[in-house]
Short mmCIF file of C-alpha atoms in Angstrom, two decimals:
data_model
loop_
_atom_site.label_atom_id
_atom_site.label_comp_id
_atom_site.label_asym_id
_atom_site.label_seq_id
_atom_site.Cartn_x
_atom_site.Cartn_y
_atom_site.Cartn_z
CA MET A 1 -47.48 -119.76 23.96
CA ALA A 2 -49.90 -117.34 22.20
CA LYS A 3 -50.55 -118.13 18.62
CA ARG A 4 -48.96 -115.59 16.16
CA GLU A 5 -51.60 -113.34 14.51
CA PHE A 6 -51.84 -113.96 10.71
CA VAL A 7 -50.69 -111.22 8.63
CA ILE A 8 -51.75 -110.85 4.85
CA MET A 9 -48.47 -110.21 2.91
CA LYS A 10 -48.21 -108.86 -0.73
CA ILE A 11 -46.18 -111.27 -2.86
CA CYS A 12 -45.17 -110.64 -6.34
CA PHE A 13 -43.71 -113.16 -8.81
CA ILE A 14 -41.59 -112.35 -11.82
CA VAL A 15 -41.43 -114.59 -14.78
CA HIS A 16 -41.00 -114.09 -18.59
CA ARG A 17 -44.41 -115.51 -19.38
CA TYR A 18 -47.49 -117.09 -17.63
CA PRO A 19 -49.83 -119.81 -18.36
CA PRO A 20 -51.85 -120.72 -20.46
CA TYR A 21 -48.47 -120.42 -22.35
CA PRO A 22 -46.75 -123.82 -21.84
CA GLY A 23 -43.34 -124.47 -20.17
CA GLY A 24 -41.85 -125.65 -17.08
CA SER A 25 -40.91 -122.20 -15.77
CA GLU A 26 -44.50 -120.99 -16.51
CA TYR A 27 -46.26 -123.93 -14.63
CA TYR A 28 -43.75 -123.74 -11.66
CA VAL A 29 -44.40 -119.88 -11.08
CA GLN A 30 -48.22 -120.57 -11.60
CA ALA A 31 -47.89 -123.37 -8.92
CA MET A 32 -46.07 -121.04 -6.56
CA ALA A 33 -48.48 -118.13 -7.06
CA GLU A 34 -51.53 -120.30 -6.47
CA GLU A 35 -50.10 -121.89 -3.43
CA THR A 36 -49.29 -118.55 -1.99
CA LEU A 37 -52.87 -117.36 -2.70
CA SER A 38 -54.35 -120.47 -1.03
CA ARG A 39 -52.66 -119.20 2.06
CA ASN A 40 -54.72 -116.02 1.86
CA HIS A 41 -51.91 -113.69 0.89
CA SER A 42 -52.28 -111.00 -1.95
CA VAL A 43 -50.45 -112.31 -5.10
CA THR A 44 -49.35 -110.40 -8.23
CA VAL A 45 -47.53 -111.72 -11.14
CA ILE A 46 -45.52 -109.23 -13.41
CA THR A 47 -44.64 -110.96 -16.71
CA ASP A 48 -44.04 -110.08 -20.32
CA MET A 49 -46.52 -112.39 -21.97
CA HIS A 50 -49.87 -113.46 -20.33
CA GLN A 51 -53.66 -113.51 -21.01
CA GLY A 52 -54.98 -111.54 -18.09
CA ASN A 53 -55.80 -112.35 -14.55
CA GLN A 54 -56.13 -115.96 -13.41
CA ASN A 55 -57.75 -117.74 -10.46
CA GLY A 56 -57.84 -114.63 -8.15
CA ILE A 57 -54.12 -113.67 -9.19
CA LEU A 58 -53.42 -110.28 -10.72
CA VAL A 59 -51.35 -111.00 -13.87
CA THR A 60 -50.00 -107.85 -15.57
CA SER A 61 -47.02 -106.46 -17.70
CA ASN A 62 -47.15 -103.11 -15.72
CA ARG A 63 -43.38 -102.72 -14.58
CA ASN A 64 -44.34 -99.45 -12.86
CA LEU A 65 -45.94 -101.50 -10.09
CA LEU A 66 -42.45 -102.47 -8.89
CA PHE A 67 -41.79 -98.79 -8.10
CA GLU A 68 -45.28 -97.60 -7.13
CA GLU A 69 -46.34 -100.36 -4.77
CA PHE A 70 -44.74 -101.92 -1.88
CA PHE A 71 -44.50 -105.80 -1.72
CA ASP A 72 -43.43 -107.80 1.17
CA LEU A 73 -41.48 -109.81 -1.18
CA ILE A 74 -40.61 -109.86 -4.95
CA ILE A 75 -39.57 -113.32 -6.21
CA VAL A 76 -37.60 -113.32 -9.46
CA HIS A 77 -37.65 -116.57 -11.30
CA GLY A 78 -34.11 -116.66 -12.83
CA ALA A 79 -32.50 -114.27 -15.40
CA HIS A 80 -32.34 -114.40 -19.20
CA GLY A 81 -28.96 -112.69 -19.34
CA ILE A 82 -29.45 -112.20 -23.15
CA PRO A 83 -28.86 -108.78 -24.63
CA PRO A 84 -32.42 -107.39 -25.49
CA GLN A 85 -33.46 -106.90 -29.11
CA TYR A 86 -36.59 -104.84 -28.30
CA GLN A 87 -37.23 -104.74 -24.53
CA LEU A 88 -35.22 -105.90 -21.66
CA PRO A 89 -36.84 -109.26 -20.30
CA ILE A 90 -38.83 -108.62 -17.05
CA GLN A 91 -36.43 -110.75 -14.83
CA ASP A 92 -33.38 -108.81 -16.09
CA PHE A 93 -35.29 -105.52 -15.66
CA VAL A 94 -36.00 -106.21 -12.06
CA LEU A 95 -32.38 -107.44 -11.28
CA LEU A 96 -30.94 -104.40 -12.91
CA ASN A 97 -33.26 -102.17 -10.95
CA SER A 98 -32.85 -103.99 -7.70
CA ASN A 99 -31.02 -101.22 -6.07
CA GLN A 100 -33.89 -98.80 -6.96
CA ILE A 101 -36.76 -101.06 -5.88
CA LYS A 102 -37.82 -100.52 -2.09
CA SER A 103 -39.48 -103.96 -1.74
CA LYS A 104 -37.38 -106.91 -0.63
CA ILE A 105 -36.22 -109.14 -3.44
CA LEU A 106 -35.54 -112.94 -3.65
CA TYR A 107 -33.51 -113.81 -6.73
CA MET A 108 -34.05 -117.51 -7.38
CA ILE A 109 -31.01 -118.88 -9.33
CA ILE A 110 -32.18 -120.81 -12.41
CA LEU A 111 -29.33 -122.02 -14.64
CA PRO A 112 -26.53 -119.96 -13.11
CA LYS A 113 -24.68 -117.62 -15.52
CA GLU A 114 -22.45 -114.70 -15.06
CA SER A 115 -24.53 -112.16 -17.03
CA GLU A 116 -24.73 -108.50 -16.23
CA SER A 117 -28.19 -108.73 -14.84
CA SER A 118 -27.42 -111.79 -12.79
CA LEU A 119 -24.21 -110.27 -11.11
CA PHE A 120 -26.02 -106.87 -10.39
CA GLY A 121 -28.96 -108.88 -8.93
CA LEU A 122 -26.63 -110.98 -6.75
CA LYS A 123 -25.14 -107.86 -5.35
CA HIS A 124 -28.33 -105.85 -4.73
CA CYS A 125 -31.03 -108.48 -3.92
CA ASP A 126 -31.91 -109.13 -0.39
CA PHE A 127 -32.00 -112.99 -0.65
CA ILE A 128 -30.61 -115.48 -3.17
CA GLY A 129 -32.46 -118.79 -3.63
CA CYS A 130 -30.54 -121.98 -4.51
CA SER A 131 -32.04 -125.38 -5.42
CA THR A 132 -29.08 -127.37 -7.03
CA ILE A 133 -25.52 -128.14 -6.43
CA GLU A 134 -24.62 -126.00 -9.41
CA ASP A 135 -26.46 -123.04 -7.83
CA TRP A 136 -24.67 -123.42 -4.52
CA ASN A 137 -21.28 -123.75 -6.22
CA PHE A 138 -21.98 -120.62 -8.42
CA ILE A 139 -22.90 -118.49 -5.45
CA GLU A 140 -19.98 -119.64 -3.22
CA GLN A 141 -17.56 -118.90 -6.14
CA LEU A 142 -18.93 -115.34 -6.48
CA GLY A 143 -18.89 -114.67 -2.67
CA PHE A 144 -22.68 -114.42 -2.01
CA LYS A 145 -23.12 -117.37 0.19
CA HIS A 146 -23.90 -115.13 3.15
CA LYS A 147 -27.34 -114.20 1.80
CA SER A 148 -28.15 -117.44 -0.03
CA PHE A 149 -31.04 -119.75 1.15
CA GLU A 150 -32.25 -123.19 0.09
CA ILE A 151 -35.40 -122.93 -1.92
CA ARG A 152 -36.57 -126.49 -2.85
CA HIS A 153 -38.16 -127.02 -6.15
CA GLY A 154 -41.60 -128.39 -5.76
CA ILE A 155 -44.68 -129.66 -7.70
CA ASP A 156 -48.36 -129.41 -7.01
CA PRO A 157 -49.82 -132.83 -6.42
CA LYS A 158 -53.30 -131.54 -7.64
CA THR A 159 -51.92 -131.11 -11.09
CA SER A 160 -49.25 -133.70 -11.08
CA LEU A 161 -51.00 -136.94 -11.09
CA LYS A 162 -52.45 -139.10 -13.84
CA LYS A 163 -56.20 -138.76 -14.84
CA ASN A 164 -56.35 -140.51 -18.16
CA SER A 165 -54.60 -143.22 -20.18
CA PHE A 166 -51.90 -141.98 -22.61
CA ARG A 167 -50.82 -145.32 -24.04
CA SER A 168 -54.18 -146.08 -25.60
CA LEU A 169 -53.91 -142.72 -27.51
CA LEU A 170 -50.83 -144.08 -29.34
CA GLY A 171 -51.81 -147.79 -29.37
CA ILE A 172 -49.05 -148.83 -27.08
CA GLU A 173 -49.93 -151.94 -25.10
CA LYS A 174 -49.48 -152.24 -21.46
CA ASN A 175 -47.01 -155.09 -21.82
CA GLU A 176 -44.73 -152.99 -24.31
CA LEU A 177 -41.81 -151.10 -22.83
CA MET A 178 -42.43 -147.35 -22.95
CA LEU A 179 -39.59 -144.78 -22.76
CA LEU A 180 -40.59 -141.15 -22.64
CA SER A 181 -38.90 -137.69 -22.95
CA CYS A 182 -40.97 -134.44 -22.85
CA GLY A 183 -39.92 -130.70 -23.69
CA GLY A 184 -40.29 -128.06 -26.33
CA PHE A 185 -38.06 -129.76 -28.80
CA TRP A 186 -35.38 -127.17 -28.15
CA PRO A 187 -31.88 -128.28 -29.15
CA HIS A 188 -30.64 -128.44 -25.54
CA LYS A 189 -33.26 -131.01 -24.57
CA GLY A 190 -31.18 -133.47 -26.52
CA PHE A 191 -34.13 -135.28 -28.35
CA GLU A 192 -32.20 -135.86 -31.52
CA GLU A 193 -29.29 -137.42 -29.71
CA LEU A 194 -31.69 -139.55 -27.57
CA ALA A 195 -33.49 -140.86 -30.64
CA ASN A 196 -30.09 -141.96 -32.31
CA ILE A 197 -28.99 -143.60 -28.89
CA PHE A 198 -32.38 -145.45 -28.71
CA ILE A 199 -31.82 -146.66 -32.22
CA GLU A 200 -28.19 -147.67 -31.60
CA SER A 201 -29.12 -149.50 -28.32
CA ASN A 202 -31.57 -151.64 -30.46
CA ILE A 203 -33.79 -152.56 -27.53
CA GLU A 204 -37.29 -153.77 -27.84
CA ALA A 205 -39.31 -150.76 -26.70
CA LYS A 206 -41.06 -147.62 -27.78
CA LEU A 207 -39.57 -144.15 -27.44
CA VAL A 208 -42.16 -141.50 -27.18
CA LEU A 209 -40.99 -137.74 -27.54
CA THR A 210 -43.50 -135.06 -26.82
CA GLY A 211 -43.27 -131.24 -26.95
CA TYR A 212 -45.22 -128.08 -27.57
CA ASP A 213 -43.32 -126.94 -30.68
CA VAL A 214 -42.88 -129.61 -33.17
CA SER A 215 -41.45 -127.13 -35.68
CA ARG A 216 -38.17 -127.75 -33.83
CA ILE A 217 -38.09 -131.43 -34.44
CA GLY A 218 -34.97 -131.07 -36.49
CA ASN A 219 -33.29 -134.27 -37.89
CA ILE A 220 -34.95 -136.99 -35.70
CA GLN A 221 -34.88 -140.11 -37.65
CA ASN A 222 -38.16 -141.76 -38.77
CA HIS A 223 -38.27 -145.11 -36.96
CA GLU A 224 -41.15 -147.58 -36.40
CA ASN A 225 -40.48 -147.51 -32.57
CA ILE A 226 -40.14 -143.77 -32.18
CA LYS A 227 -43.32 -141.69 -31.77
CA ILE A 228 -43.35 -137.97 -31.94
CA VAL A 229 -46.29 -136.25 -30.19
CA HIS A 230 -47.35 -132.61 -30.07
CA ILE A 231 -48.73 -131.83 -26.58
CA GLU A 232 -49.50 -128.46 -25.05
CA ASP A 233 -51.74 -129.57 -22.34
CA LYS A 234 -49.92 -130.17 -19.08
CA GLN A 235 -52.28 -132.89 -17.95
CA LYS A 236 -51.49 -134.93 -21.11
CA VAL A 237 -47.77 -134.59 -20.24
CA ILE A 238 -48.45 -136.01 -16.75
CA ASP A 239 -50.61 -138.81 -18.12
CA ALA A 240 -47.65 -139.67 -20.46
CA ILE A 241 -45.23 -139.59 -17.61
CA ALA A 242 -47.42 -141.89 -15.50
CA ASP A 243 -47.91 -144.37 -18.23
CA ALA A 244 -44.26 -144.55 -19.14
CA ASP A 245 -41.93 -147.31 -17.72
CA TYR A 246 -38.96 -144.86 -17.71
CA TYR A 247 -38.62 -141.16 -18.19
CA ILE A 248 -35.39 -140.04 -19.81
CA LEU A 249 -34.08 -136.53 -19.37
CA ASN A 250 -31.20 -136.06 -21.93
CA SER A 251 -31.18 -132.27 -21.55
CA TYR A 252 -27.82 -130.41 -21.49
CA GLU A 253 -29.34 -127.52 -19.42
CA GLU A 254 -32.11 -127.52 -16.89
CA GLY A 255 -33.11 -125.21 -14.10
CA PHE A 256 -33.90 -128.14 -12.07
CA GLY A 257 -35.90 -130.67 -13.98
CA LEU A 258 -39.38 -130.72 -12.52
CA VAL A 259 -40.36 -133.72 -14.66
CA LEU A 260 -38.07 -135.87 -12.46
CA LEU A 261 -40.24 -134.96 -9.44
CA GLU A 262 -43.36 -135.62 -11.49
CA SER A 263 -41.99 -138.96 -12.58
CA SER A 264 -41.34 -139.98 -9.02
CA LEU A 265 -44.71 -138.80 -7.72
CA ASN A 266 -46.24 -140.94 -10.38
CA LYS A 267 -44.00 -143.93 -9.48
CA THR A 268 -42.24 -143.82 -12.95
CA LYS A 269 -38.53 -144.57 -12.84
CA TRP A 270 -36.26 -141.88 -14.33
CA ILE A 271 -32.80 -141.75 -15.94
CA SER A 272 -31.16 -138.50 -16.48
CA ARG A 273 -27.91 -136.70 -17.56
CA ASN A 274 -26.12 -135.86 -14.38
CA ILE A 275 -27.25 -132.13 -14.25
CA ALA A 276 -29.24 -129.78 -12.03
CA GLY A 277 -31.89 -131.47 -10.05
CA ALA A 278 -30.91 -134.84 -11.24
CA LYS A 279 -27.55 -134.59 -9.67
CA LEU A 280 -29.10 -133.47 -6.37
CA LEU A 281 -31.78 -136.04 -6.36
CA ASN A 282 -29.43 -138.85 -7.24
CA LYS A 283 -27.21 -138.03 -4.36
CA ARG A 284 -30.15 -138.53 -2.12
CA GLY A 285 -30.92 -142.02 -3.58
CA LEU A 286 -33.38 -141.03 -6.42
CA GLY A 287 -33.20 -142.14 -10.04
CA LYS A 288 -30.26 -143.09 -12.27
CA THR A 289 -27.83 -140.65 -13.76
CA TYR A 290 -25.21 -140.78 -16.55
CA GLU A 291 -22.45 -138.67 -17.97
CA THR A 292 -21.91 -139.96 -21.52
CA LYS A 293 -23.60 -141.23 -24.48
CA LYS A 294 -21.89 -144.55 -23.97
CA GLU A 295 -23.13 -144.82 -20.40
CA LEU A 296 -26.72 -144.20 -21.42
CA ILE A 297 -26.54 -146.92 -24.10
CA GLU A 298 -25.33 -149.27 -21.55
CA ILE A 299 -28.11 -148.35 -19.15
CA LEU A 300 -30.70 -148.80 -21.83
CA LYS A 301 -29.35 -152.24 -22.72
CA ASN A 302 -29.57 -153.30 -19.06
CA LEU A 303 -32.63 -151.78 -17.86
CA ASN A 304 -33.62 -154.85 -15.90
CA ASN A 305 -30.43 -154.43 -13.80
CA ILE A 306 -31.22 -150.93 -12.63
CA ASN A 307 -32.00 -150.79 -9.03
CA ILE A 308 -34.48 -147.83 -8.30
CA ASP A 309 -36.53 -148.00 -5.27
CA ILE A 310 -39.57 -146.28 -6.68
CA ASN A 311 -41.46 -146.20 -3.47
CA TYR A 312 -38.59 -144.56 -1.71
CA CYS A 313 -38.58 -141.94 -4.54
CA TYR A 314 -42.24 -141.30 -4.13
CA GLU A 315 -42.12 -140.87 -0.44
CA TYR A 316 -39.03 -138.58 -0.67
CA VAL A 317 -40.73 -136.25 -3.09
CA LEU A 318 -43.99 -136.41 -1.17
CA LYS A 319 -42.13 -135.12 1.88
CA ASN A 320 -39.56 -132.78 0.48
CA HIS A 321 -40.53 -131.53 -3.03
CA LEU A 322 -44.14 -130.42 -3.18
CA ILE A 323 -44.99 -126.84 -3.99
CA LYS A 324 -45.83 -126.29 -0.24
CA ASN A 325 -42.26 -127.00 0.56
CA THR A 326 -41.27 -124.32 -2.01
CA ILE A 327 -43.58 -121.68 -0.37
CA ASP A 328 -42.67 -122.66 3.09
CA ASP A 329 -38.98 -121.96 2.24
CA ILE A 330 -39.78 -118.77 0.50
CA LEU A 331 -42.18 -117.18 3.09
CA SER A 332 -39.70 -118.20 5.91
CA LEU A 333 -37.42 -115.43 4.56
CA ILE A 334 -39.88 -112.83 5.60
CA GLY A 335 -41.18 -114.47 8.81
CA GLY A 336 -44.26 -116.04 6.96
#
């Protein structure tokens, strides 16, 4: 069989902001964009907040490109679904104009919600990307399963593995039990609740909470075994994950929960509220999930009895949830 001739495609990613601004969505879209570029395709990112072109990728806020240029595929990372105070967020702008844009559009569902922009995008976009059980339930309920496809969330191993010691920065000994949770200290991350649960469980351990906006710490109690650390550098977050004994995701909302993949890739056991990616991964034999505060307290009190095969978790992520898997799924929609 003759080898198919390689065709350079023009791919455009849509996200609310782009690194060096920190955040899970920001890093995820960056990983997708750079993986696509590594395959010798042309890559553009249109975003509301950025600091210019990066690593060979055109990064711009010029929305006119959506109408002036033809892209083989435009990938919209979720929808804000929030009434705009000044300017419509870029994802919602694309979704609400999806019937006017000539390029094919993939709408990646991130935290499914029935907003005006989301519903319009579901109707007019060419493809709908689902990655969690909630995504598929949402799409099926609204009658759009016929144009929905699995887009696996993935991480880049080049930027998701430990480089430096994190424990030494905080004076936590190797023989001390270290629990970790990372985020932006946003209320939905559940840090305050997690701190209270940790205190109530009265276990001998250190709880480390990290984030890039410590102004949102709220009413987290001062406690000798709770350490709050300001981190904006993604590599330091990875180092922290790799050095932890357990990662705890106590969020009430997540698009997927890429930290769970990063934990598994670094052979760190994870415990999560039963939402988003945690629900999916747990059904496939990864991690430990809980529904209630009482369940989490019992888990913390009985950590030695948790049966998590970390080598299986590592191999599963390595095979199914790297960024190359994500881009394979995306480009397959247009024959790439």
